[in-house]
Amino acid sequence: MYVYDQFDHALVRERNAEFSDQVARRLSGELSEDQFKPLRLMNGLYLQLHAYMLRIAIPYGVLSSVQMRKFAHIARTYDRDFGHFTTRQNLQFNWIKLADTPKILEELAEVEMHAMQTSGNCIRNTTTDQFSGAAKDELDDPRPWAELIRQWSTIHPEFTFLPRKFKIAITGATKDRAAIRVHDIGLHLTPKGFEVYVGGGMGRTPHLGHLIKSGVPGEKLLSYLEACLRVYNRYGRRDNIYKARIKILVSALGPDEYARQVEEEWNTLDQAAIDAPYYEIDRIRSFFPDPAFADKAFDQAALDRAKAADPAFARWVRNNTHPHKRDDHVSVTISTKPVGLPPGDASSAQMDVMADVADSFAYSELRVAHDQNIILPHVAKADLYDLYQQLDRVNLSTANAKKISDIIACPGLDYCTLANARSIPLSQEISKRFADADLTDEIGELEIKISGCINACGHHHVGHIGILGVDKQGIEFYQILLGGRADEKAALGVITGKGLPAEAVPAAIERVVRLYLQLRTSPAERFIDVVERLGRETFAEALHEPA
Amino acid sequence: MSQLNSSATPTLIAKDGTRILDGWALLNDEDVVGADGPYVLGFERALTELPGLNGKYGVRVNPGDDIRLLTPYMEKIALVEVNFPGYRDGRGYSNARILRSDLNYQGEIRAVGDVLRDQLFLMLRCGFNEFVLKDADPEGAIKAATDRFENAYQTAADARQPIWALRQKLTEA
């Protein structure tokens, strides 16, 4: 992974000095909370319902065992012994004391991490495919490009006060695991250069991004992005926070007109001065080699014997491993979603174990996936059973990757000042309802995503089943959306049937799922495939209690 | 952003930290434009009247104004006042960069309005060289902004070379 040089270190140090000074001015009373707010928001520090929340950037979701161990240490020392992995491939600590933040940032800087631009109306952490550099279907590795964008966008002087926050995602594989069509800019890395999608997003007015240009060469990527951002910065709406994202601008202008303006702006730019040259791209790329793959003798028969002797292990191998570009390796998903617990949470002890197994079995590398799980990108098949047993000891062996209990949920009313309804308790109830692992396996791939309000942090628009919490005259209600997906066939879910009270939701989902099991032509036909074949109205009736 | 010990009287200060006297006067719409005066024209008025004027003028630019409409009059403009009605409105940064990098404008670019010490580093990078500050310690604010970051990752309108260029120099050395 990328390693800081003197320049990267100096910049983080200088930024931390600036922020520590601002915290000191707040603590001394020189700054009021009102004056401090925009300053802390530039550094990922939010004031939530109960305490300060600090959001730490994990660039494109890639982290080392050393960094994971540092998170464990911070959780133990400064928080309530746990952290929360987010859909933005970042980590949040929810119980932070303001006075501790300079010390925490200092500790993070020791392991080449920071909290810059994890909030505010600026360019946020670029996200990517959690299996980058490992997946069998990858055409090119997006990580060097994500790092290039990280550096270009860090303290960008022109784009720190955009109309609204700005999120870029990159994929380099056939299957889109980075959800590029629901990002402000989605980049698809192809052998012929980048395809650039602009104007996707969720929130109250969801849009799928439009392809505005193909074949942007890598060495021109930064200047092209700069043109995209400049047009947005100048013409994005600023009169209404709910209409300020780039999706609204692109939709108002039309994608063709937006593309034309970007092209015109691009041609005015001094591209040679803005674009990092080949040698810098090569330098960054040199930090992302394959690990020194261990040539461990892999005994398929031994693995089969272990699976036969331990059905839970067999299930975990079946559900939580992903094809690797080398036949003797796999990528492993460590589920942060055991039945009945909040999605994305991990204790310091669990973080330590994840760091340890990464050192023992995964070349010391981990990823945070946008579904909030942790990935070990490179694991020799020969090590799978040892790995599984170590994870199992700390409740990290839940075999539900991409299954119905692998739910994305926002923090909801329990933590968030914006929410209208609770999300986490509902996700816990649903996962309890489908706690039977055999049933889960029979259902197969099914993504449920839950948001506690229309801001859509739980991505309900792109859940195969999306659940949106609303407030109806003081009562929490949930609307059900069907047919959403964020992959290469991205589509927005549509509200189906009437809203339901919380206690009715798990049963309604079970009825929908039972109907799907009756309707599918074979186990290979997934829930989302059946919704597409038969239409979501087929399921509308099942959402409601039979009269 | 934060206003350290906000002071009632604004100070006009240059990017090198020296206070300057403001010789320019913002014209009201009913005022007559004198010849080659130190007058600052509103944007619309500048577009209407600059074609018929000779000499050097100032122009006040609001966030929604299309700075490129001034392209034909570059040689008649010696000061552009970029107004920030609120610090969160970042359009002024693009205006300044377009002036410096695209229109090759060499005159003064002055930040006016809600200009706060925590923004100065960004403004300096985008090509601003004068600031109207309501800060009790304007010299300290300029110095802090100048000293805060030695280097930057990206090319902008200031003299800094991007970090990728500095890396290349180190390799060659």
PDB file of N, CA and C in Angstrom, chain B residues 74-162:
ATOM      1  N   MET B  74      -9.405  43.405 -20.078  1.00  0.00           N
ATOM      2  CA  MET B  74      -8.335  43.126 -19.125  1.00  0.00           C
ATOM      3  C   MET B  74      -7.358  44.297 -18.982  1.00  0.00           C
ATOM      4  N   GLU B  75      -7.047  44.957 -20.104  1.00  0.00           N
ATOM      5  CA  GLU B  75      -6.033  46.032 -20.021  1.00  0.00           C
ATOM      6  C   GLU B  75      -6.586  47.290 -19.350  1.00  0.00           C
ATOM      7  N   LYS B  76      -7.908  47.321 -19.145  1.00  0.00           N
ATOM      8  CA  LYS B  76      -8.497  48.490 -18.477  1.00  0.00           C
ATOM      9  C   LYS B  76      -8.771  48.239 -16.991  1.00  0.00           C
ATOM     10  N   ILE B  77      -8.423  47.062 -16.516  1.00  0.00           N
ATOM     11  CA  ILE B  77      -8.759  46.710 -15.134  1.00  0.00           C
ATOM     12  C   ILE B  77      -7.476  46.573 -14.303  1.00  0.00           C
ATOM     13  N   ALA B  78      -7.434  47.304 -13.190  1.00  0.00           N
ATOM     14  CA  ALA B  78      -6.257  47.237 -12.317  1.00  0.00           C
ATOM     15  C   ALA B  78      -6.589  46.594 -10.978  1.00  0.00           C
ATOM     16  N   LEU B  79      -7.889  46.475 -10.686  1.00  0.00           N
ATOM     17  CA  LEU B  79      -8.299  45.883  -9.403  1.00  0.00           C
ATOM     18  C   LEU B  79      -9.585  45.097  -9.618  1.00  0.00           C
ATOM     19  N   VAL B  80      -9.594  43.857  -9.125  1.00  0.00           N
ATOM     20  CA  VAL B  80     -10.850  43.117  -9.084  1.00  0.00           C
ATOM     21  C   VAL B  80     -11.151  42.836  -7.620  1.00  0.00           C
ATOM     22  N   GLU B  81     -12.291  43.350  -7.176  1.00  0.00           N
ATOM     23  CA  GLU B  81     -12.741  43.040  -5.811  1.00  0.00           C
ATOM     24  C   GLU B  81     -13.663  41.832  -5.881  1.00  0.00           C
ATOM     25  N   VAL B  82     -13.227  40.734  -5.303  1.00  0.00           N
ATOM     26  CA  VAL B  82     -14.048  39.525  -5.309  1.00  0.00           C
ATOM     27  C   VAL B  82     -14.802  39.481  -3.988  1.00  0.00           C
ATOM     28  N   ASN B  83     -16.109  39.559  -4.086  1.00  0.00           N
ATOM     29  CA  ASN B  83     -16.928  39.680  -2.879  1.00  0.00           C
ATOM     30  C   ASN B  83     -17.344  38.305  -2.354  1.00  0.00           C
ATOM     31  N   PHE B  84     -17.197  38.114  -1.044  1.00  0.00           N
ATOM     32  CA  PHE B  84     -17.678  36.900  -0.376  1.00  0.00           C
ATOM     33  C   PHE B  84     -18.834  37.290   0.539  1.00  0.00           C
ATOM     34  N   PRO B  85     -20.072  37.159   0.065  1.00  0.00           N
ATOM     35  CA  PRO B  85     -21.202  37.544   0.916  1.00  0.00           C
ATOM     36  C   PRO B  85     -21.243  36.682   2.187  1.00  0.00           C
ATOM     37  N   GLY B  86     -20.783  35.449   2.102  1.00  0.00           N
ATOM     38  CA  GLY B  86     -20.639  34.560   3.257  1.00  0.00           C
ATOM     39  C   GLY B  86     -19.447  33.678   2.981  1.00  0.00           C
ATOM     40  N   TYR B  87     -18.711  33.292   4.021  1.00  0.00           N
ATOM     41  CA  TYR B  87     -17.460  32.563   3.753  1.00  0.00           C
ATOM     42  C   TYR B  87     -17.713  31.207   3.112  1.00  0.00           C
ATOM     43  N   ARG B  88     -18.938  30.654   3.277  1.00  0.00           N
ATOM     44  CA  ARG B  88     -19.215  29.333   2.723  1.00  0.00           C
ATOM     45  C   ARG B  88     -19.380  29.348   1.206  1.00  0.00           C
ATOM     46  N   ASP B  89     -19.555  30.517   0.632  1.00  0.00           N
ATOM     47  CA  ASP B  89     -19.742  30.585  -0.816  1.00  0.00           C
ATOM     48  C   ASP B  89     -18.381  30.575  -1.498  1.00  0.00           C
ATOM     49  N   GLY B  90     -18.021  29.455  -2.095  1.00  0.00           N
ATOM     50  CA  GLY B  90     -16.668  29.273  -2.620  1.00  0.00           C
ATOM     51  C   GLY B  90     -16.476  29.663  -4.070  1.00  0.00           C
ATOM     52  N   ARG B  91     -17.455  30.347  -4.668  1.00  0.00           N
ATOM     53  CA  ARG B  91     -17.312  30.679  -6.083  1.00  0.00           C
ATOM     54  C   ARG B  91     -16.178  31.667  -6.337  1.00  0.00           C
ATOM     55  N   GLY B  92     -15.910  32.520  -5.330  1.00  0.00           N
ATOM     56  CA  GLY B  92     -14.842  33.501  -5.481  1.00  0.00           C
ATOM     57  C   GLY B  92     -13.472  32.876  -5.728  1.00  0.00           C
ATOM     58  N   TYR B  93     -13.277  31.671  -5.215  1.00  0.00           N
ATOM     59  CA  TYR B  93     -11.986  31.000  -5.443  1.00  0.00           C
ATOM     60  C   TYR B  93     -11.818  30.672  -6.927  1.00  0.00           C
ATOM     61  N   SER B  94     -12.903  30.182  -7.541  1.00  0.00           N
ATOM     62  CA  SER B  94     -12.824  29.877  -8.971  1.00  0.00           C
ATOM     63  C   SER B  94     -12.635  31.154  -9.779  1.00  0.00           C
ATOM     64  N   ASN B  95     -13.335  32.215  -9.373  1.00  0.00           N
ATOM     65  CA  ASN B  95     -13.174  33.482 -10.089  1.00  0.00           C
ATOM     66  C   ASN B  95     -11.722  33.948 -10.073  1.00  0.00           C
ATOM     67  N   ALA B  96     -11.097  33.870  -8.915  1.00  0.00           N
ATOM     68  CA  ALA B  96      -9.708  34.314  -8.826  1.00  0.00           C
ATOM     69  C   ALA B  96      -8.793  33.433  -9.676  1.00  0.00           C
ATOM     70  N   ARG B  97      -9.008  32.137  -9.627  1.00  0.00           N
ATOM     71  CA  ARG B  97      -8.131  31.253 -10.417  1.00  0.00           C
ATOM     72  C   ARG B  97      -8.320  31.475 -11.915  1.00  0.00           C
ATOM     73  N   ILE B  98      -9.562  31.702 -12.328  1.00  0.00           N
ATOM     74  CA  ILE B  98      -9.787  31.950 -13.761  1.00  0.00           C
ATOM     75  C   ILE B  98      -9.077  33.241 -14.172  1.00  0.00           C
ATOM     76  N   LEU B  99      -9.185  34.257 -13.318  1.00  0.00           N
ATOM     77  CA  LEU B  99      -8.493  35.517 -13.622  1.00  0.00           C
ATOM     78  C   LEU B  99      -6.996  35.304 -13.808  1.00  0.00           C
ATOM     79  N   ARG B 100      -6.405  34.584 -12.875  1.00  0.00           N
ATOM     80  CA  ARG B 100      -4.942  34.434 -12.930  1.00  0.00           C
ATOM     81  C   ARG B 100      -4.510  33.451 -14.008  1.00  0.00           C
ATOM     82  N   SER B 101      -5.160  32.285 -14.038  1.00  0.00           N
ATOM     83  CA  SER B 101      -4.628  31.197 -14.855  1.00  0.00           C
ATOM     84  C   SER B 101      -5.166  31.224 -16.279  1.00  0.00           C
ATOM     85  N   ASP B 102      -6.411  31.629 -16.452  1.00  0.00           N
ATOM     86  CA  ASP B 102      -7.007  31.591 -17.788  1.00  0.00           C
ATOM     87  C   ASP B 102      -6.909  32.953 -18.463  1.00  0.00           C
ATOM     88  N   LEU B 103      -7.262  34.012 -17.749  1.00  0.00           N
ATOM     89  CA  LEU B 103      -7.291  35.349 -18.359  1.00  0.00           C
ATOM     90  C   LEU B 103      -5.958  36.086 -18.222  1.00  0.00           C
ATOM     91  N   ASN B 104      -5.014  35.441 -17.536  1.00  0.00           N
ATOM     92  CA  ASN B 104      -3.683  36.018 -17.422  1.00  0.00           C
ATOM     93  C   ASN B 104      -3.676  37.406 -16.796  1.00  0.00           C
ATOM     94  N   TYR B 105      -4.605  37.644 -15.921  1.00  0.00           N
ATOM     95  CA  TYR B 105      -4.749  38.948 -15.278  1.00  0.00           C
ATOM     96  C   TYR B 105      -3.620  39.171 -14.271  1.00  0.00           C
ATOM     97  N   GLN B 106      -2.954  40.349 -14.389  1.00  0.00           N
ATOM     98  CA  GLN B 106      -1.777  40.603 -13.543  1.00  0.00           C
ATOM     99  C   GLN B 106      -2.053  41.614 -12.421  1.00  0.00           C
ATOM    100  N   GLY B 107      -3.241  42.224 -12.450  1.00  0.00           N
ATOM    101  CA  GLY B 107      -3.524  43.282 -11.462  1.00  0.00           C
ATOM    102  C   GLY B 107      -3.848  42.717 -10.080  1.00  0.00           C
ATOM    103  N   GLU B 108      -4.404  43.609  -9.256  1.00  0.00           N
ATOM    104  CA  GLU B 108      -4.708  43.194  -7.880  1.00  0.00           C
ATOM    105  C   GLU B 108      -6.016  42.399  -7.838  1.00  0.00           C
ATOM    106  N   ILE B 109      -6.035  41.365  -6.996  1.00  0.00           N
ATOM    107  CA  ILE B 109      -7.300  40.689  -6.690  1.00  0.00           C
ATOM    108  C   ILE B 109      -7.508  40.802  -5.180  1.00  0.00           C
ATOM    109  N   ARG B 110      -8.582  41.458  -4.838  1.00  0.00           N
ATOM    110  CA  ARG B 110      -8.837  41.777  -3.431  1.00  0.00           C
ATOM    111  C   ARG B 110     -10.048  40.989  -2.929  1.00  0.00           C
ATOM    112  N   ALA B 111      -9.883  40.314  -1.820  1.00  0.00           N
ATOM    113  CA  ALA B 111     -11.008  39.602  -1.205  1.00  0.00           C
ATOM    114  C   ALA B 111     -11.732  40.550  -0.264  1.00  0.00           C
ATOM    115  N   VAL B 112     -13.034  40.725  -0.490  1.00  0.00           N
ATOM    116  CA  VAL B 112     -13.828  41.588   0.389  1.00  0.00           C
ATOM    117  C   VAL B 112     -15.060  40.817   0.865  1.00  0.00           C
ATOM    118  N   GLY B 113     -15.661  41.313   1.931  1.00  0.00           N
ATOM    119  CA  GLY B 113     -16.860  40.654   2.452  1.00  0.00           C
ATOM    120  C   GLY B 113     -16.512  39.790   3.657  1.00  0.00           C
ATOM    121  N   ASP B 114     -17.041  38.585   3.689  1.00  0.00           N
ATOM    122  CA  ASP B 114     -16.847  37.683   4.829  1.00  0.00           C
ATOM    123  C   ASP B 114     -15.509  36.950   4.661  1.00  0.00           C
ATOM    124  N   VAL B 115     -14.439  37.693   4.897  1.00  0.00           N
ATOM    125  CA  VAL B 115     -13.088  37.155   4.685  1.00  0.00           C
ATOM    126  C   VAL B 115     -12.472  36.866   6.052  1.00  0.00           C
ATOM    127  N   LEU B 116     -12.200  35.610   6.317  1.00  0.00           N
ATOM    128  CA  LEU B 116     -11.789  35.193   7.659  1.00  0.00           C
ATOM    129  C   LEU B 116     -10.399  34.571   7.626  1.00  0.00           C
ATOM    130  N   ARG B 117      -9.732  34.608   8.770  1.00  0.00           N
ATOM    131  CA  ARG B 117      -8.326  34.203   8.794  1.00  0.00           C
ATOM    132  C   ARG B 117      -8.128  32.747   8.371  1.00  0.00           C
ATOM    133  N   ASP B 118      -9.101  31.894   8.664  1.00  0.00           N
ATOM    134  CA  ASP B 118      -8.912  30.487   8.326  1.00  0.00           C
ATOM    135  C   ASP B 118      -9.024  30.213   6.819  1.00  0.00           C
ATOM    136  N   GLN B 119      -9.463  31.199   6.046  1.00  0.00           N
ATOM    137  CA  GLN B 119      -9.563  31.031   4.593  1.00  0.00           C
ATOM    138  C   GLN B 119      -8.350  31.556   3.855  1.00  0.00           C
ATOM    139  N   LEU B 120      -7.496  32.301   4.534  1.00  0.00           N
ATOM    140  CA  LEU B 120      -6.485  33.081   3.804  1.00  0.00           C
ATOM    141  C   LEU B 120      -5.508  32.205   3.035  1.00  0.00           C
ATOM    142  N   PHE B 121      -5.172  31.059   3.605  1.00  0.00           N
ATOM    143  CA  PHE B 121      -4.235  30.174   2.910  1.00  0.00           C
ATOM    144  C   PHE B 121      -4.793  29.774   1.537  1.00  0.00           C
ATOM    145  N   LEU B 122      -6.086  29.422   1.525  1.00  0.00           N
ATOM    146  CA  LEU B 122      -6.720  29.016   0.265  1.00  0.00           C
ATOM    147  C   LEU B 122      -6.754  30.186  -0.717  1.00  0.00           C
ATOM    148  N   MET B 123      -7.070  31.373  -0.184  1.00  0.00           N
ATOM    149  CA  MET B 123      -7.154  32.554  -1.053  1.00  0.00           C
ATOM    150  C   MET B 123      -5.803  32.904  -1.653  1.00  0.00           C
ATOM    151  N   LEU B 124      -4.762  32.835  -0.835  1.00  0.00           N
ATOM    152  CA  LEU B 124      -3.420  33.111  -1.349  1.00  0.00           C
ATOM    153  C   LEU B 124      -3.089  32.152  -2.490  1.00  0.00           C
ATOM    154  N   ARG B 125      -3.481  30.907  -2.333  1.00  0.00           N
ATOM    155  CA  ARG B 125      -3.171  29.908  -3.368  1.00  0.00           C
ATOM    156  C   ARG B 125      -3.962  30.170  -4.652  1.00  0.00           C
ATOM    157  N   CYS B 126      -5.138  30.763  -4.512  1.00  0.00           N
ATOM    158  CA  CYS B 126      -5.971  30.987  -5.699  1.00  0.00           C
ATOM    159  C   CYS B 126      -5.637  32.307  -6.405  1.00  0.00           C
ATOM    160  N   GLY B 127      -4.706  33.061  -5.854  1.00  0.00           N
ATOM    161  CA  GLY B 127      -4.256  34.255  -6.564  1.00  0.00           C
ATOM    162  C   GLY B 127      -4.685  35.583  -5.969  1.00  0.00           C
ATOM    163  N   PHE B 128      -5.374  35.551  -4.832  1.00  0.00           N
ATOM    164  CA  PHE B 128      -5.702  36.811  -4.152  1.00  0.00           C
ATOM    165  C   PHE B 128      -4.417  37.424  -3.610  1.00  0.00           C
ATOM    166  N   ASN B 129      -4.330  38.761  -3.674  1.00  0.00           N
ATOM    167  CA  ASN B 129      -3.138  39.380  -3.076  1.00  0.00           C
ATOM    168  C   ASN B 129      -3.452  40.552  -2.152  1.00  0.00           C
ATOM    169  N   GLU B 130      -4.752  40.846  -1.978  1.00  0.00           N
ATOM    170  CA  GLU B 130      -5.135  41.857  -0.987  1.00  0.00           C
ATOM    171  C   GLU B 130      -6.393  41.371  -0.262  1.00  0.00           C
ATOM    172  N   PHE B 131      -6.498  41.776   0.996  1.00  0.00           N
ATOM    173  CA  PHE B 131      -7.604  41.269   1.809  1.00  0.00           C
ATOM    174  C   PHE B 131      -8.155  42.384   2.672  1.00  0.00           C
ATOM    175  N   VAL B 132      -9.468  42.453   2.732  1.00  0.00           N
ATOM    176  CA  VAL B 132     -10.080  43.354   3.708  1.00  0.00           C
ATOM    177  C   VAL B 132     -10.480  42.472   4.890  1.00  0.00           C
ATOM    178  N   LEU B 133      -9.753  42.644   6.001  1.00  0.00           N
ATOM    179  CA  LEU B 133      -9.919  41.758   7.154  1.00  0.00           C
ATOM    180  C   LEU B 133     -10.523  42.506   8.328  1.00  0.00           C
ATOM    181  N   LYS B 134     -11.477  41.860   8.986  1.00  0.00           N
ATOM    182  CA  LYS B 134     -12.017  42.437  10.219  1.00  0.00           C
ATOM    183  C   LYS B 134     -11.373  41.750  11.419  1.00  0.00           C
ATOM    184  N   ASP B 135     -10.139  41.396  11.301  1.00  0.00           N
ATOM    185  CA  ASP B 135      -9.443  40.646  12.338  1.00  0.00           C
ATOM    186  C   ASP B 135      -8.656  41.625  13.212  1.00  0.00           C
ATOM    187  N   ALA B 136      -8.632  41.377  14.524  1.00  0.00           N
ATOM    188  CA  ALA B 136      -7.920  42.283  15.424  1.00  0.00           C
ATOM    189  C   ALA B 136      -6.408  42.224  15.185  1.00  0.00           C
ATOM    190  N   ASP B 137      -5.957  41.140  14.608  1.00  0.00           N
ATOM    191  CA  ASP B 137      -4.518  40.993  14.353  1.00  0.00           C
ATOM    192  C   ASP B 137      -4.307  40.591  12.895  1.00  0.00           C
ATOM    193  N   PRO B 138      -4.529  41.522  11.981  1.00  0.00           N
ATOM    194  CA  PRO B 138      -4.450  41.141  10.557  1.00  0.00           C
ATOM    195  C   PRO B 138      -3.058  40.667  10.139  1.00  0.00           C
ATOM    196  N   GLU B 139      -2.006  41.294  10.683  1.00  0.00           N
ATOM    197  CA  GLU B 139      -0.651  40.848  10.315  1.00  0.00           C
ATOM    198  C   GLU B 139      -0.438  39.401  10.762  1.00  0.00           C
ATOM    199  N   GLY B 140      -0.897  39.122  11.990  1.00  0.00           N
ATOM    200  CA  GLY B 140      -0.756  37.747  12.503  1.00  0.00           C
ATOM    201  C   GLY B 140      -1.541  36.752  11.655  1.00  0.00           C
ATOM    202  N   ALA B 141      -2.707  37.185  11.180  1.00  0.00           N
ATOM    203  CA  ALA B 141      -3.534  36.303  10.362  1.00  0.00           C
ATOM    204  C   ALA B 141      -2.826  35.971   9.046  1.00  0.00           C
ATOM    205  N   ILE B 142      -2.222  36.977   8.428  1.00  0.00           N
ATOM    206  CA  ILE B 142      -1.496  36.759   7.169  1.00  0.00           C
ATOM    207  C   ILE B 142      -0.296  35.848   7.411  1.00  0.00           C
ATOM    208  N   LYS B 143       0.408  36.122   8.489  1.00  0.00           N
ATOM    209  CA  LYS B 143       1.608  35.323   8.765  1.00  0.00           C
ATOM    210  C   LYS B 143       1.232  33.857   9.009  1.00  0.00           C
ATOM    211  N   ALA B 144       0.167  33.656   9.791  1.00  0.00           N
ATOM    212  CA  ALA B 144      -0.260  32.269  10.066  1.00  0.00           C
ATOM    213  C   ALA B 144      -0.615  31.559   8.771  1.00  0.00           C
ATOM    214  N   ALA B 145      -1.310  32.262   7.875  1.00  0.00           N
ATOM    215  CA  ALA B 145      -1.723  31.640   6.619  1.00  0.00           C
ATOM    216  C   ALA B 145      -0.527  31.342   5.726  1.00  0.00           C
ATOM    217  N   THR B 146       0.441  32.228   5.747  1.00  0.00           N
ATOM    218  CA  THR B 146       1.623  32.041   4.900  1.00  0.00           C
ATOM    219  C   THR B 146       2.491  30.899   5.408  1.00  0.00           C
ATOM    220  N   ASP B 147       2.592  30.786   6.733  1.00  0.00           N
ATOM    221  CA  ASP B 147       3.511  29.802   7.315  1.00  0.00           C
ATOM    222  C   ASP B 147       2.881  28.422   7.504  1.00  0.00           C
ATOM    223  N   ARG B 148       1.551  28.329   7.425  1.00  0.00           N
ATOM    224  CA  ARG B 148       0.871  27.107   7.852  1.00  0.00           C
ATOM    225  C   ARG B 148       1.346  25.859   7.106  1.00  0.00           C
ATOM    226  N   PHE B 149       1.348  25.937   5.796  1.00  0.00           N
ATOM    227  CA  PHE B 149       1.749  24.778   4.985  1.00  0.00           C
ATOM    228  C   PHE B 149       2.935  25.153   4.113  1.00  0.00           C
ATOM    229  N   GLU B 150       3.991  24.367   4.196  1.00  0.00           N
ATOM    230  CA  GLU B 150       5.152  24.678   3.369  1.00  0.00           C
ATOM    231  C   GLU B 150       4.856  24.336   1.904  1.00  0.00           C
ATOM    232  N   ASN B 151       4.235  23.183   1.688  1.00  0.00           N
ATOM    233  CA  ASN B 151       4.007  22.717   0.314  1.00  0.00           C
ATOM    234  C   ASN B 151       2.547  22.341   0.108  1.00  0.00           C
ATOM    235  N   ALA B 152       2.234  22.087  -1.153  1.00  0.00           N
ATOM    236  CA  ALA B 152       0.860  21.710  -1.481  1.00  0.00           C
ATOM    237  C   ALA B 152       0.893  20.658  -2.581  1.00  0.00           C
ATOM    238  N   TYR B 153      -0.153  19.837  -2.612  1.00  0.00           N
ATOM    239  CA  TYR B 153      -0.174  18.745  -3.576  1.00  0.00           C
ATOM    240  C   TYR B 153      -0.450  19.208  -5.004  1.00  0.00           C
ATOM    241  N   GLN B 154      -1.226  20.297  -5.122  1.00  0.00           N
ATOM    242  CA  GLN B 154      -1.716  20.610  -6.468  1.00  0.00           C
ATOM    243  C   GLN B 154      -1.221  21.962  -6.960  1.00  0.00           C
ATOM    244  N   THR B 155      -1.218  22.107  -8.263  1.00  0.00           N
ATOM    245  CA  THR B 155      -0.899  23.388  -8.884  1.00  0.00           C
ATOM    246  C   THR B 155      -2.076  24.340  -8.681  1.00  0.00           C
ATOM    247  N   ALA B 156      -1.769  25.576  -8.286  1.00  0.00           N
ATOM    248  CA  ALA B 156      -2.827  26.590  -8.211  1.00  0.00           C
ATOM    249  C   ALA B 156      -2.247  27.879  -8.795  1.00  0.00           C
ATOM    250  N   ALA B 157      -2.654  29.018  -8.266  1.00  0.00           N
ATOM    251  CA  ALA B 157      -2.228  30.282  -8.883  1.00  0.00           C
ATOM    252  C   ALA B 157      -1.075  30.935  -8.123  1.00  0.00           C
ATOM    253  N   ASP B 158      -0.561  30.258  -7.098  1.00  0.00           N
ATOM    254  CA  ASP B 158       0.569  30.849  -6.366  1.00  0.00           C
ATOM    255  C   ASP B 158       1.882  30.284  -6.909  1.00  0.00           C
ATOM    256  N   ALA B 159       2.975  30.633  -6.256  1.00  0.00           N
ATOM    257  CA  ALA B 159       4.284  30.248  -6.792  1.00  0.00           C
ATOM    258  C   ALA B 159       4.676  28.815  -6.423  1.00  0.00           C
ATOM    259  N   ARG B 160       3.897  28.182  -5.552  1.00  0.00           N
ATOM    260  CA  ARG B 160       4.278  26.830  -5.123  1.00  0.00           C
ATOM    261  C   ARG B 160       4.286  25.855  -6.292  1.00  0.00           C
ATOM    262  N   GLN B 161       5.313  25.032  -6.315  1.00  0.00           N
ATOM    263  CA  GLN B 161       5.295  23.913  -7.251  1.00  0.00           C
ATOM    264  C   GLN B 161       4.594  22.767  -6.553  1.00  0.00           C
ATOM    265  N   PRO B 162       3.817  21.982  -7.297  1.00  0.00           N
ATOM    266  CA  PRO B 162       3.129  20.879  -6.627  1.00  0.00           C
ATOM    267  C   PRO B 162       4.134  19.859  -6.073  1.00  0.00           C
TER     268      PRO B 162
END
